[in-house]
Amino acid sequence: MVGRTRSKNETPDAVLRALADPHRRQILRLVQHGELPAGQIAASFTLTQQAVSQHIGVLKSAGLLTERRDGTRRLYSLRQEPLESVRGLLAELWPEALSRLKRAVEEAHPRDSGRDA
Amino acid sequence: MVGRTRSKNETPDAVLRALADPHRRQILRLVQHGELPAGQIAASFTLTQQAVSQHIGVLKSAGLLTERRDGTRRLYSLRQEPLESVRGLLAELWPEALSRLKRAVEEAHPRDSGRDA
DNA sequence: CACTTGTACAAGTTATAACTTGTATTAGAC
DNA sequence: GTCTAATACAAGTTATAACTTGTACAAGTG
């Protein structure tokens, strides 16, 4: 064990529950390619700032968001590690999907034999 | 569109919500390698029969269970198609995972170049 | 037919999650 | 130090989910 036990609640349970909400999935999409301040995330929704802040809290405690502070702002970005447990579940329940994914990757990157994440 | 619009609620939402419960994930594990009658599924839990029946209902309406009737019994088994939306989400948020999966497959089946599901 | 077995449906309760409004905290600008 | 901006925290409300007990239904058995 190296950096395990992240003090966060990265159980499959928490991760799946966090993902099982469309607002939260949208937040993850917003920050997947770079960090965004909470306010800008909140501005994407019709919800109140506080409601979005709470969604951010749920994602953060599932380990799916990284927080960086810059003055009064808080910048969030996607943290992918907890998705590992989702992948694990998928692999367990749908092993054939691995083959499908493999083909998809081969079609997308024909000569790339599998760089790591 | 071929067999789409399954009258079920296979939205990512419903699927992820169904998966976000440990009892329900356990049910899926029980039936992943072959059908089981509801009673036998229920017997695996300390919950009441009715509670398990309701979990089965949730899984069924997410499209994750197939039901077959045999006399008074109802036999359930895993239906994998809805997991596609989970895979889609994963691919969207964590594209590198595809590479990881690809390697995993290659290690598991060195000369199998990716049979379909 | 009455009886039993396997199961779902139905209604009620309690727990939990989503959201709202109000307020506190923290950092920077003047 | 006062003001403003960005954000979280806190408490309350309402919606939803999980579970319970009770009951109905459908299929097989004597």
PDB file of N, CA and C in Angstrom, chain A residues 12-110:
ATOM      1  N   PRO A  12     -16.717   2.445  -3.700  1.00  0.00           N
ATOM      2  CA  PRO A  12     -17.543   2.375  -4.905  1.00  0.00           C
ATOM      3  C   PRO A  12     -18.893   3.024  -4.643  1.00  0.00           C
ATOM      4  N   ASP A  13     -19.391   2.783  -3.465  1.00  0.00           N
ATOM      5  CA  ASP A  13     -20.647   3.364  -3.054  1.00  0.00           C
ATOM      6  C   ASP A  13     -20.703   4.869  -3.205  1.00  0.00           C
ATOM      7  N   ALA A  14     -19.762   5.538  -2.577  1.00  0.00           N
ATOM      8  CA  ALA A  14     -19.751   6.999  -2.620  1.00  0.00           C
ATOM      9  C   ALA A  14     -19.517   7.493  -4.029  1.00  0.00           C
ATOM     10  N   VAL A  15     -18.640   6.824  -4.738  1.00  0.00           N
ATOM     11  CA  VAL A  15     -18.324   7.262  -6.094  1.00  0.00           C
ATOM     12  C   VAL A  15     -19.539   7.101  -6.998  1.00  0.00           C
ATOM     13  N   LEU A  16     -20.156   5.937  -6.951  1.00  0.00           N
ATOM     14  CA  LEU A  16     -21.322   5.705  -7.805  1.00  0.00           C
ATOM     15  C   LEU A  16     -22.460   6.637  -7.428  1.00  0.00           C
ATOM     16  N   ARG A  17     -22.649   6.844  -6.148  1.00  0.00           N
ATOM     17  CA  ARG A  17     -23.720   7.748  -5.742  1.00  0.00           C
ATOM     18  C   ARG A  17     -23.441   9.166  -6.223  1.00  0.00           C
ATOM     19  N   ALA A  18     -22.188   9.570  -6.127  1.00  0.00           N
ATOM     20  CA  ALA A  18     -21.840  10.900  -6.623  1.00  0.00           C
ATOM     21  C   ALA A  18     -22.107  11.016  -8.115  1.00  0.00           C
ATOM     22  N   LEU A  19     -21.829   9.953  -8.842  1.00  0.00           N
ATOM     23  CA  LEU A  19     -22.008   9.985 -10.295  1.00  0.00           C
ATOM     24  C   LEU A  19     -23.471   9.861 -10.708  1.00  0.00           C
ATOM     25  N   ALA A  20     -24.285   9.412  -9.781  1.00  0.00           N
ATOM     26  CA  ALA A  20     -25.683   9.135 -10.124  1.00  0.00           C
ATOM     27  C   ALA A  20     -26.545  10.384 -10.060  1.00  0.00           C
ATOM     28  N   ASP A  21     -25.969  11.492 -10.394  1.00  0.00           N
ATOM     29  CA  ASP A  21     -26.735  12.735 -10.399  1.00  0.00           C
ATOM     30  C   ASP A  21     -26.276  13.556 -11.600  1.00  0.00           C
ATOM     31  N   PRO A  22     -27.198  13.960 -12.412  1.00  0.00           N
ATOM     32  CA  PRO A  22     -26.821  14.635 -13.655  1.00  0.00           C
ATOM     33  C   PRO A  22     -26.112  15.968 -13.422  1.00  0.00           C
ATOM     34  N   HIS A  23     -26.515  16.705 -12.395  1.00  0.00           N
ATOM     35  CA  HIS A  23     -25.808  17.945 -12.104  1.00  0.00           C
ATOM     36  C   HIS A  23     -24.347  17.660 -11.808  1.00  0.00           C
ATOM     37  N   ARG A  24     -24.136  16.648 -10.992  1.00  0.00           N
ATOM     38  CA  ARG A  24     -22.747  16.345 -10.623  1.00  0.00           C
ATOM     39  C   ARG A  24     -21.943  15.830 -11.808  1.00  0.00           C
ATOM     40  N   ARG A  25     -22.548  15.015 -12.649  1.00  0.00           N
ATOM     41  CA  ARG A  25     -21.811  14.569 -13.833  1.00  0.00           C
ATOM     42  C   ARG A  25     -21.442  15.766 -14.700  1.00  0.00           C
ATOM     43  N   GLN A  26     -22.358  16.717 -14.767  1.00  0.00           N
ATOM     44  CA  GLN A  26     -22.074  17.903 -15.577  1.00  0.00           C
ATOM     45  C   GLN A  26     -20.903  18.689 -14.994  1.00  0.00           C
ATOM     46  N   ILE A  27     -20.861  18.795 -13.686  1.00  0.00           N
ATOM     47  CA  ILE A  27     -19.733  19.470 -13.041  1.00  0.00           C
ATOM     48  C   ILE A  27     -18.421  18.792 -13.432  1.00  0.00           C
ATOM     49  N   LEU A  28     -18.423  17.473 -13.386  1.00  0.00           N
ATOM     50  CA  LEU A  28     -17.190  16.752 -13.733  1.00  0.00           C
ATOM     51  C   LEU A  28     -16.788  17.019 -15.179  1.00  0.00           C
ATOM     52  N   ARG A  29     -17.790  17.088 -16.059  1.00  0.00           N
ATOM     53  CA  ARG A  29     -17.453  17.380 -17.456  1.00  0.00           C
ATOM     54  C   ARG A  29     -16.851  18.769 -17.584  1.00  0.00           C
ATOM     55  N   LEU A  30     -17.372  19.700 -16.806  1.00  0.00           N
ATOM     56  CA  LEU A  30     -16.865  21.072 -16.889  1.00  0.00           C
ATOM     57  C   LEU A  30     -15.402  21.163 -16.493  1.00  0.00           C
ATOM     58  N   VAL A  31     -15.021  20.371 -15.512  1.00  0.00           N
ATOM     59  CA  VAL A  31     -13.662  20.520 -14.984  1.00  0.00           C
ATOM     60  C   VAL A  31     -12.712  19.440 -15.493  1.00  0.00           C
ATOM     61  N   GLN A  32     -13.168  18.651 -16.432  1.00  0.00           N
ATOM     62  CA  GLN A  32     -12.321  17.523 -16.809  1.00  0.00           C
ATOM     63  C   GLN A  32     -11.084  17.946 -17.595  1.00  0.00           C
ATOM     64  N   HIS A  33     -11.124  19.108 -18.228  1.00  0.00           N
ATOM     65  CA  HIS A  33      -9.975  19.502 -19.039  1.00  0.00           C
ATOM     66  C   HIS A  33      -9.194  20.651 -18.427  1.00  0.00           C
ATOM     67  N   GLY A  34      -9.480  20.938 -17.189  1.00  0.00           N
ATOM     68  CA  GLY A  34      -8.761  22.017 -16.539  1.00  0.00           C
ATOM     69  C   GLY A  34      -9.583  22.568 -15.403  1.00  0.00           C
ATOM     70  N   GLU A  35      -8.916  23.184 -14.462  1.00  0.00           N
ATOM     71  CA  GLU A  35      -9.611  23.647 -13.279  1.00  0.00           C
ATOM     72  C   GLU A  35     -10.486  24.864 -13.569  1.00  0.00           C
ATOM     73  N   LEU A  36     -11.561  24.935 -12.792  1.00  0.00           N
ATOM     74  CA  LEU A  36     -12.475  26.072 -12.883  1.00  0.00           C
ATOM     75  C   LEU A  36     -12.812  26.521 -11.471  1.00  0.00           C
ATOM     76  N   PRO A  37     -13.012  27.856 -11.293  1.00  0.00           N
ATOM     77  CA  PRO A  37     -13.447  28.344  -9.990  1.00  0.00           C
ATOM     78  C   PRO A  37     -14.900  27.952  -9.721  1.00  0.00           C
ATOM     79  N   ALA A  38     -15.197  27.780  -8.439  1.00  0.00           N
ATOM     80  CA  ALA A  38     -16.535  27.372  -8.035  1.00  0.00           C
ATOM     81  C   ALA A  38     -17.608  28.258  -8.634  1.00  0.00           C
ATOM     82  N   GLY A  39     -17.338  29.540  -8.658  1.00  0.00           N
ATOM     83  CA  GLY A  39     -18.345  30.480  -9.163  1.00  0.00           C
ATOM     84  C   GLY A  39     -18.680  30.236 -10.619  1.00  0.00           C
ATOM     85  N   GLN A  40     -17.667  29.933 -11.394  1.00  0.00           N
ATOM     86  CA  GLN A  40     -17.902  29.690 -12.806  1.00  0.00           C
ATOM     87  C   GLN A  40     -18.673  28.393 -13.007  1.00  0.00           C
ATOM     88  N   ILE A  41     -18.385  27.420 -12.183  1.00  0.00           N
ATOM     89  CA  ILE A  41     -19.158  26.178 -12.231  1.00  0.00           C
ATOM     90  C   ILE A  41     -20.611  26.487 -11.891  1.00  0.00           C
ATOM     91  N   ALA A  42     -20.794  27.215 -10.810  1.00  0.00           N
ATOM     92  CA  ALA A  42     -22.154  27.527 -10.367  1.00  0.00           C
ATOM     93  C   ALA A  42     -22.925  28.296 -11.427  1.00  0.00           C
ATOM     94  N   ALA A  43     -22.208  29.145 -12.157  1.00  0.00           N
ATOM     95  CA  ALA A  43     -22.874  29.959 -13.172  1.00  0.00           C
ATOM     96  C   ALA A  43     -23.450  29.128 -14.309  1.00  0.00           C
ATOM     97  N   SER A  44     -22.995  27.881 -14.421  1.00  0.00           N
ATOM     98  CA  SER A  44     -23.501  27.007 -15.488  1.00  0.00           C
ATOM     99  C   SER A  44     -24.844  26.402 -15.167  1.00  0.00           C
ATOM    100  N   PHE A  45     -25.312  26.605 -13.955  1.00  0.00           N
ATOM    101  CA  PHE A  45     -26.550  25.955 -13.551  1.00  0.00           C
ATOM    102  C   PHE A  45     -27.584  26.991 -13.154  1.00  0.00           C
ATOM    103  N   THR A  46     -28.817  26.559 -13.130  1.00  0.00           N
ATOM    104  CA  THR A  46     -29.873  27.434 -12.652  1.00  0.00           C
ATOM    105  C   THR A  46     -30.028  27.286 -11.141  1.00  0.00           C
ATOM    106  N   LEU A  47     -29.346  26.324 -10.571  1.00  0.00           N
ATOM    107  CA  LEU A  47     -29.369  26.160  -9.123  1.00  0.00           C
ATOM    108  C   LEU A  47     -28.721  27.348  -8.441  1.00  0.00           C
ATOM    109  N   THR A  48     -28.960  27.468  -7.170  1.00  0.00           N
ATOM    110  CA  THR A  48     -28.274  28.507  -6.401  1.00  0.00           C
ATOM    111  C   THR A  48     -26.795  28.163  -6.248  1.00  0.00           C
ATOM    112  N   GLN A  49     -26.015  29.176  -5.943  1.00  0.00           N
ATOM    113  CA  GLN A  49     -24.589  28.952  -5.705  1.00  0.00           C
ATOM    114  C   GLN A  49     -24.387  27.915  -4.604  1.00  0.00           C
ATOM    115  N   GLN A  50     -25.192  27.996  -3.580  1.00  0.00           N
ATOM    116  CA  GLN A  50     -25.018  27.085  -2.457  1.00  0.00           C
ATOM    117  C   GLN A  50     -25.310  25.637  -2.833  1.00  0.00           C
ATOM    118  N   ALA A  51     -26.337  25.467  -3.642  1.00  0.00           N
ATOM    119  CA  ALA A  51     -26.671  24.103  -4.067  1.00  0.00           C
ATOM    120  C   ALA A  51     -25.505  23.502  -4.841  1.00  0.00           C
ATOM    121  N   VAL A  52     -24.935  24.308  -5.732  1.00  0.00           N
ATOM    122  CA  VAL A  52     -23.799  23.808  -6.501  1.00  0.00           C
ATOM    123  C   VAL A  52     -22.622  23.530  -5.573  1.00  0.00           C
ATOM    124  N   SER A  53     -22.439  24.391  -4.608  1.00  0.00           N
ATOM    125  CA  SER A  53     -21.367  24.178  -3.640  1.00  0.00           C
ATOM    126  C   SER A  53     -21.543  22.842  -2.931  1.00  0.00           C
ATOM    127  N   GLN A  54     -22.772  22.517  -2.651  1.00  0.00           N
ATOM    128  CA  GLN A  54     -23.019  21.224  -2.004  1.00  0.00           C
ATOM    129  C   GLN A  54     -22.726  20.056  -2.932  1.00  0.00           C
ATOM    130  N   HIS A  55     -23.080  20.192  -4.188  1.00  0.00           N
ATOM    131  CA  HIS A  55     -22.739  19.141  -5.146  1.00  0.00           C
ATOM    132  C   HIS A  55     -21.220  18.975  -5.225  1.00  0.00           C
ATOM    133  N   ILE A  56     -20.531  20.117  -5.243  1.00  0.00           N
ATOM    134  CA  ILE A  56     -19.071  20.066  -5.244  1.00  0.00           C
ATOM    135  C   ILE A  56     -18.572  19.323  -4.013  1.00  0.00           C
ATOM    136  N   GLY A  57     -19.207  19.590  -2.896  1.00  0.00           N
ATOM    137  CA  GLY A  57     -18.824  18.894  -1.669  1.00  0.00           C
ATOM    138  C   GLY A  57     -18.977  17.389  -1.791  1.00  0.00           C
ATOM    139  N   VAL A  58     -20.075  16.959  -2.400  1.00  0.00           N
ATOM    140  CA  VAL A  58     -20.303  15.521  -2.567  1.00  0.00           C
ATOM    141  C   VAL A  58     -19.214  14.921  -3.457  1.00  0.00           C
ATOM    142  N   LEU A  59     -18.927  15.601  -4.551  1.00  0.00           N
ATOM    143  CA  LEU A  59     -17.904  15.100  -5.475  1.00  0.00           C
ATOM    144  C   LEU A  59     -16.535  15.081  -4.806  1.00  0.00           C
ATOM    145  N   LYS A  60     -16.280  16.106  -4.017  1.00  0.00           N
ATOM    146  CA  LYS A  60     -14.995  16.194  -3.335  1.00  0.00           C
ATOM    147  C   LYS A  60     -14.855  15.054  -2.343  1.00  0.00           C
ATOM    148  N   SER A  61     -15.933  14.769  -1.615  1.00  0.00           N
ATOM    149  CA  SER A  61     -15.760  13.724  -0.614  1.00  0.00           C
ATOM    150  C   SER A  61     -15.784  12.333  -1.233  1.00  0.00           C
ATOM    151  N   ALA A  62     -16.208  12.236  -2.464  1.00  0.00           N
ATOM    152  CA  ALA A  62     -16.036  10.976  -3.184  1.00  0.00           C
ATOM    153  C   ALA A  62     -14.648  10.909  -3.822  1.00  0.00           C
ATOM    154  N   GLY A  63     -13.890  11.962  -3.658  1.00  0.00           N
ATOM    155  CA  GLY A  63     -12.531  11.976  -4.195  1.00  0.00           C
ATOM    156  C   GLY A  63     -12.453  12.389  -5.649  1.00  0.00           C
ATOM    157  N   LEU A  64     -13.595  12.788  -6.219  1.00  0.00           N
ATOM    158  CA  LEU A  64     -13.631  13.048  -7.654  1.00  0.00           C
ATOM    159  C   LEU A  64     -13.197  14.464  -8.031  1.00  0.00           C
ATOM    160  N   LEU A  65     -13.035  15.314  -7.041  1.00  0.00           N
ATOM    161  CA  LEU A  65     -12.568  16.667  -7.326  1.00  0.00           C
ATOM    162  C   LEU A  65     -11.347  16.999  -6.484  1.00  0.00           C
ATOM    163  N   THR A  66     -10.441  17.701  -7.106  1.00  0.00           N
ATOM    164  CA  THR A  66      -9.290  18.266  -6.435  1.00  0.00           C
ATOM    165  C   THR A  66      -9.537  19.744  -6.230  1.00  0.00           C
ATOM    166  N   GLU A  67      -9.189  20.250  -5.073  1.00  0.00           N
ATOM    167  CA  GLU A  67      -9.395  21.668  -4.798  1.00  0.00           C
ATOM    168  C   GLU A  67      -8.043  22.374  -4.672  1.00  0.00           C
ATOM    169  N   ARG A  68      -7.937  23.535  -5.302  1.00  0.00           N
ATOM    170  CA  ARG A  68      -6.752  24.361  -5.148  1.00  0.00           C
ATOM    171  C   ARG A  68      -7.235  25.765  -4.842  1.00  0.00           C
ATOM    172  N   ARG A  69      -6.667  26.402  -3.833  1.00  0.00           N
ATOM    173  CA  ARG A  69      -7.131  27.737  -3.482  1.00  0.00           C
ATOM    174  C   ARG A  69      -6.250  28.799  -4.128  1.00  0.00           C
ATOM    175  N   ASP A  70      -6.903  29.833  -4.593  1.00  0.00           N
ATOM    176  CA  ASP A  70      -6.187  30.960  -5.197  1.00  0.00           C
ATOM    177  C   ASP A  70      -6.888  32.206  -4.698  1.00  0.00           C
ATOM    178  N   GLY A  71      -6.299  32.804  -3.663  1.00  0.00           N
ATOM    179  CA  GLY A  71      -6.969  33.938  -3.041  1.00  0.00           C
ATOM    180  C   GLY A  71      -8.296  33.472  -2.502  1.00  0.00           C
ATOM    181  N   THR A  72      -9.305  34.225  -2.823  1.00  0.00           N
ATOM    182  CA  THR A  72     -10.631  33.877  -2.314  1.00  0.00           C
ATOM    183  C   THR A  72     -11.321  32.812  -3.164  1.00  0.00           C
ATOM    184  N   ARG A  73     -10.743  32.539  -4.316  1.00  0.00           N
ATOM    185  CA  ARG A  73     -11.378  31.542  -5.175  1.00  0.00           C
ATOM    186  C   ARG A  73     -10.915  30.128  -4.854  1.00  0.00           C
ATOM    187  N   ARG A  74     -11.744  29.171  -5.227  1.00  0.00           N
ATOM    188  CA  ARG A  74     -11.332  27.770  -5.126  1.00  0.00           C
ATOM    189  C   ARG A  74     -11.472  27.144  -6.495  1.00  0.00           C
ATOM    190  N   LEU A  75     -10.380  26.597  -6.955  1.00  0.00           N
ATOM    191  CA  LEU A  75     -10.347  26.030  -8.299  1.00  0.00           C
ATOM    192  C   LEU A  75     -10.455  24.519  -8.188  1.00  0.00           C
ATOM    193  N   TYR A  76     -11.368  23.977  -8.954  1.00  0.00           N
ATOM    194  CA  TYR A  76     -11.597  22.544  -8.907  1.00  0.00           C
ATOM    195  C   TYR A  76     -11.220  21.906 -10.216  1.00  0.00           C
ATOM    196  N   SER A  77     -10.726  20.677 -10.112  1.00  0.00           N
ATOM    197  CA  SER A  77     -10.545  19.884 -11.324  1.00  0.00           C
ATOM    198  C   SER A  77     -10.806  18.420 -11.029  1.00  0.00           C
ATOM    199  N   LEU A  78     -10.999  17.691 -12.102  1.00  0.00           N
ATOM    200  CA  LEU A  78     -11.348  16.277 -11.985  1.00  0.00           C
ATOM    201  C   LEU A  78     -10.189  15.463 -11.449  1.00  0.00           C
ATOM    202  N   ARG A  79     -10.506  14.568 -10.547  1.00  0.00           N
ATOM    203  CA  ARG A  79      -9.516  13.595 -10.081  1.00  0.00           C
ATOM    204  C   ARG A  79     -10.045  12.215 -10.487  1.00  0.00           C
ATOM    205  N   GLN A  80      -9.285  11.543 -11.297  1.00  0.00           N
ATOM    206  CA  GLN A  80      -9.814  10.351 -11.946  1.00  0.00           C
ATOM    207  C   GLN A  80      -9.681   9.071 -11.124  1.00  0.00           C
ATOM    208  N   GLU A  81      -8.768   9.062 -10.187  1.00  0.00           N
ATOM    209  CA  GLU A  81      -8.484   7.816  -9.465  1.00  0.00           C
ATOM    210  C   GLU A  81      -9.728   7.077  -8.972  1.00  0.00           C
ATOM    211  N   PRO A  82     -10.700   7.775  -8.392  1.00  0.00           N
ATOM    212  CA  PRO A  82     -11.848   7.024  -7.859  1.00  0.00           C
ATOM    213  C   PRO A  82     -12.638   6.304  -8.949  1.00  0.00           C
ATOM    214  N   LEU A  83     -12.470   6.731 -10.185  1.00  0.00           N
ATOM    215  CA  LEU A  83     -13.174   6.067 -11.271  1.00  0.00           C
ATOM    216  C   LEU A  83     -12.684   4.633 -11.436  1.00  0.00           C
ATOM    217  N   GLU A  84     -11.525   4.383 -10.880  1.00  0.00           N
ATOM    218  CA  GLU A  84     -11.003   3.020 -10.884  1.00  0.00           C
ATOM    219  C   GLU A  84     -12.017   2.027 -10.316  1.00  0.00           C
ATOM    220  N   SER A  85     -12.703   2.421  -9.269  1.00  0.00           N
ATOM    221  CA  SER A  85     -13.636   1.461  -8.678  1.00  0.00           C
ATOM    222  C   SER A  85     -14.828   1.216  -9.606  1.00  0.00           C
ATOM    223  N   VAL A  86     -15.171   2.222 -10.389  1.00  0.00           N
ATOM    224  CA  VAL A  86     -16.240   2.030 -11.367  1.00  0.00           C
ATOM    225  C   VAL A  86     -15.764   1.077 -12.458  1.00  0.00           C
ATOM    226  N   ARG A  87     -14.550   1.307 -12.891  1.00  0.00           N
ATOM    227  CA  ARG A  87     -13.987   0.400 -13.888  1.00  0.00           C
ATOM    228  C   ARG A  87     -13.967  -1.030 -13.337  1.00  0.00           C
ATOM    229  N   GLY A  88     -13.594  -1.150 -12.073  1.00  0.00           N
ATOM    230  CA  GLY A  88     -13.557  -2.474 -11.463  1.00  0.00           C
ATOM    231  C   GLY A  88     -14.906  -3.155 -11.484  1.00  0.00           C
ATOM    232  N   LEU A  89     -15.915  -2.390 -11.151  1.00  0.00           N
ATOM    233  CA  LEU A  89     -17.265  -2.963 -11.163  1.00  0.00           C
ATOM    234  C   LEU A  89     -17.648  -3.397 -12.567  1.00  0.00           C
ATOM    235  N   LEU A  90     -17.355  -2.517 -13.506  1.00  0.00           N
ATOM    236  CA  LEU A  90     -17.674  -2.816 -14.902  1.00  0.00           C
ATOM    237  C   LEU A  90     -16.959  -4.091 -15.351  1.00  0.00           C
ATOM    238  N   ALA A  91     -15.698  -4.192 -14.993  1.00  0.00           N
ATOM    239  CA  ALA A  91     -14.923  -5.367 -15.405  1.00  0.00           C
ATOM    240  C   ALA A  91     -15.490  -6.632 -14.786  1.00  0.00           C
ATOM    241  N   GLU A  92     -16.008  -6.471 -13.572  1.00  0.00           N
ATOM    242  CA  GLU A  92     -16.543  -7.633 -12.876  1.00  0.00           C
ATOM    243  C   GLU A  92     -17.849  -8.098 -13.510  1.00  0.00           C
ATOM    244  N   LEU A  93     -18.704  -7.136 -13.824  1.00  0.00           N
ATOM    245  CA  LEU A  93     -20.042  -7.487 -14.301  1.00  0.00           C
ATOM    246  C   LEU A  93     -20.106  -7.652 -15.814  1.00  0.00           C
ATOM    247  N   TRP A  94     -19.124  -7.139 -16.496  1.00  0.00           N
ATOM    248  CA  TRP A  94     -19.193  -7.124 -17.952  1.00  0.00           C
ATOM    249  C   TRP A  94     -17.811  -7.297 -18.556  1.00  0.00           C
ATOM    250  N   PRO A  95     -17.205  -8.438 -18.287  1.00  0.00           N
ATOM    251  CA  PRO A  95     -15.822  -8.635 -18.730  1.00  0.00           C
ATOM    252  C   PRO A  95     -15.659  -8.471 -20.234  1.00  0.00           C
ATOM    253  N   GLU A  96     -16.685  -8.792 -21.002  1.00  0.00           N
ATOM    254  CA  GLU A  96     -16.567  -8.668 -22.456  1.00  0.00           C
ATOM    255  C   GLU A  96     -16.328  -7.216 -22.875  1.00  0.00           C
ATOM    256  N   ALA A  97     -16.758  -6.295 -22.030  1.00  0.00           N
ATOM    257  CA  ALA A  97     -16.579  -4.886 -22.370  1.00  0.00           C
ATOM    258  C   ALA A  97     -15.105  -4.557 -22.547  1.00  0.00           C
ATOM    259  N   LEU A  98     -14.265  -5.294 -21.865  1.00  0.00           N
ATOM    260  CA  LEU A  98     -12.837  -5.053 -22.002  1.00  0.00           C
ATOM    261  C   LEU A  98     -12.415  -5.245 -23.449  1.00  0.00           C
ATOM    262  N   SER A  99     -12.939  -6.292 -24.066  1.00  0.00           N
ATOM    263  CA  SER A  99     -12.581  -6.536 -25.459  1.00  0.00           C
ATOM    264  C   SER A  99     -13.080  -5.412 -26.351  1.00  0.00           C
ATOM    265  N   ARG A 100     -14.293  -4.983 -26.074  1.00  0.00           N
ATOM    266  CA  ARG A 100     -14.837  -3.880 -26.863  1.00  0.00           C
ATOM    267  C   ARG A 100     -13.970  -2.650 -26.719  1.00  0.00           C
ATOM    268  N   LEU A 101     -13.567  -2.375 -25.495  1.00  0.00           N
ATOM    269  CA  LEU A 101     -12.750  -1.202 -25.256  1.00  0.00           C
ATOM    270  C   LEU A 101     -11.427  -1.334 -25.960  1.00  0.00           C
ATOM    271  N   LYS A 102     -10.898  -2.513 -25.888  1.00  0.00           N
ATOM    272  CA  LYS A 102      -9.614  -2.738 -26.511  1.00  0.00           C
ATOM    273  C   LYS A 102      -9.693  -2.403 -28.002  1.00  0.00           C
ATOM    274  N   ARG A 103     -10.740  -2.902 -28.635  1.00  0.00           N
ATOM    275  CA  ARG A 103     -10.877  -2.613 -30.060  1.00  0.00           C
ATOM    276  C   ARG A 103     -11.035  -1.122 -30.309  1.00  0.00           C
ATOM    277  N   ALA A 104     -11.835  -0.496 -29.446  1.00  0.00           N
ATOM    278  CA  ALA A 104     -12.054   0.938 -29.606  1.00  0.00           C
ATOM    279  C   ALA A 104     -10.724   1.678 -29.549  1.00  0.00           C
ATOM    280  N   VAL A 105      -9.898   1.281 -28.602  1.00  0.00           N
ATOM    281  CA  VAL A 105      -8.594   1.931 -28.463  1.00  0.00           C
ATOM    282  C   VAL A 105      -7.744   1.664 -29.694  1.00  0.00           C
ATOM    283  N   GLU A 106      -7.768   0.438 -30.160  1.00  0.00           N
ATOM    284  CA  GLU A 106      -6.936   0.107 -31.319  1.00  0.00           C
ATOM    285  C   GLU A 106      -7.361   0.910 -32.538  1.00  0.00           C
ATOM    286  N   GLU A 107      -8.684   1.119 -32.646  1.00  0.00           N
ATOM    287  CA  GLU A 107      -9.139   1.902 -33.786  1.00  0.00           C
ATOM    288  C   GLU A 107      -8.755   3.368 -33.628  1.00  0.00           C
ATOM    289  N   ALA A 108      -8.768   3.840 -32.372  1.00  0.00           N
ATOM    290  CA  ALA A 108      -8.458   5.242 -32.125  1.00  0.00           C
ATOM    291  C   ALA A 108      -6.956   5.521 -32.240  1.00  0.00           C
ATOM    292  N   HIS A 109      -6.136   4.590 -31.733  1.00  0.00           N
ATOM    293  CA  HIS A 109      -4.682   4.778 -31.738  1.00  0.00           C
ATOM    294  C   HIS A 109      -4.014   3.524 -32.292  1.00  0.00           C
ATOM    295  N   PRO A 110      -4.037   3.351 -33.584  1.00  0.00           N
ATOM    296  CA  PRO A 110      -3.621   2.071 -34.156  1.00  0.00           C
ATOM    297  C   PRO A 110      -2.225   1.610 -33.749  1.00  0.00           C
TER     298      PRO A 110
END
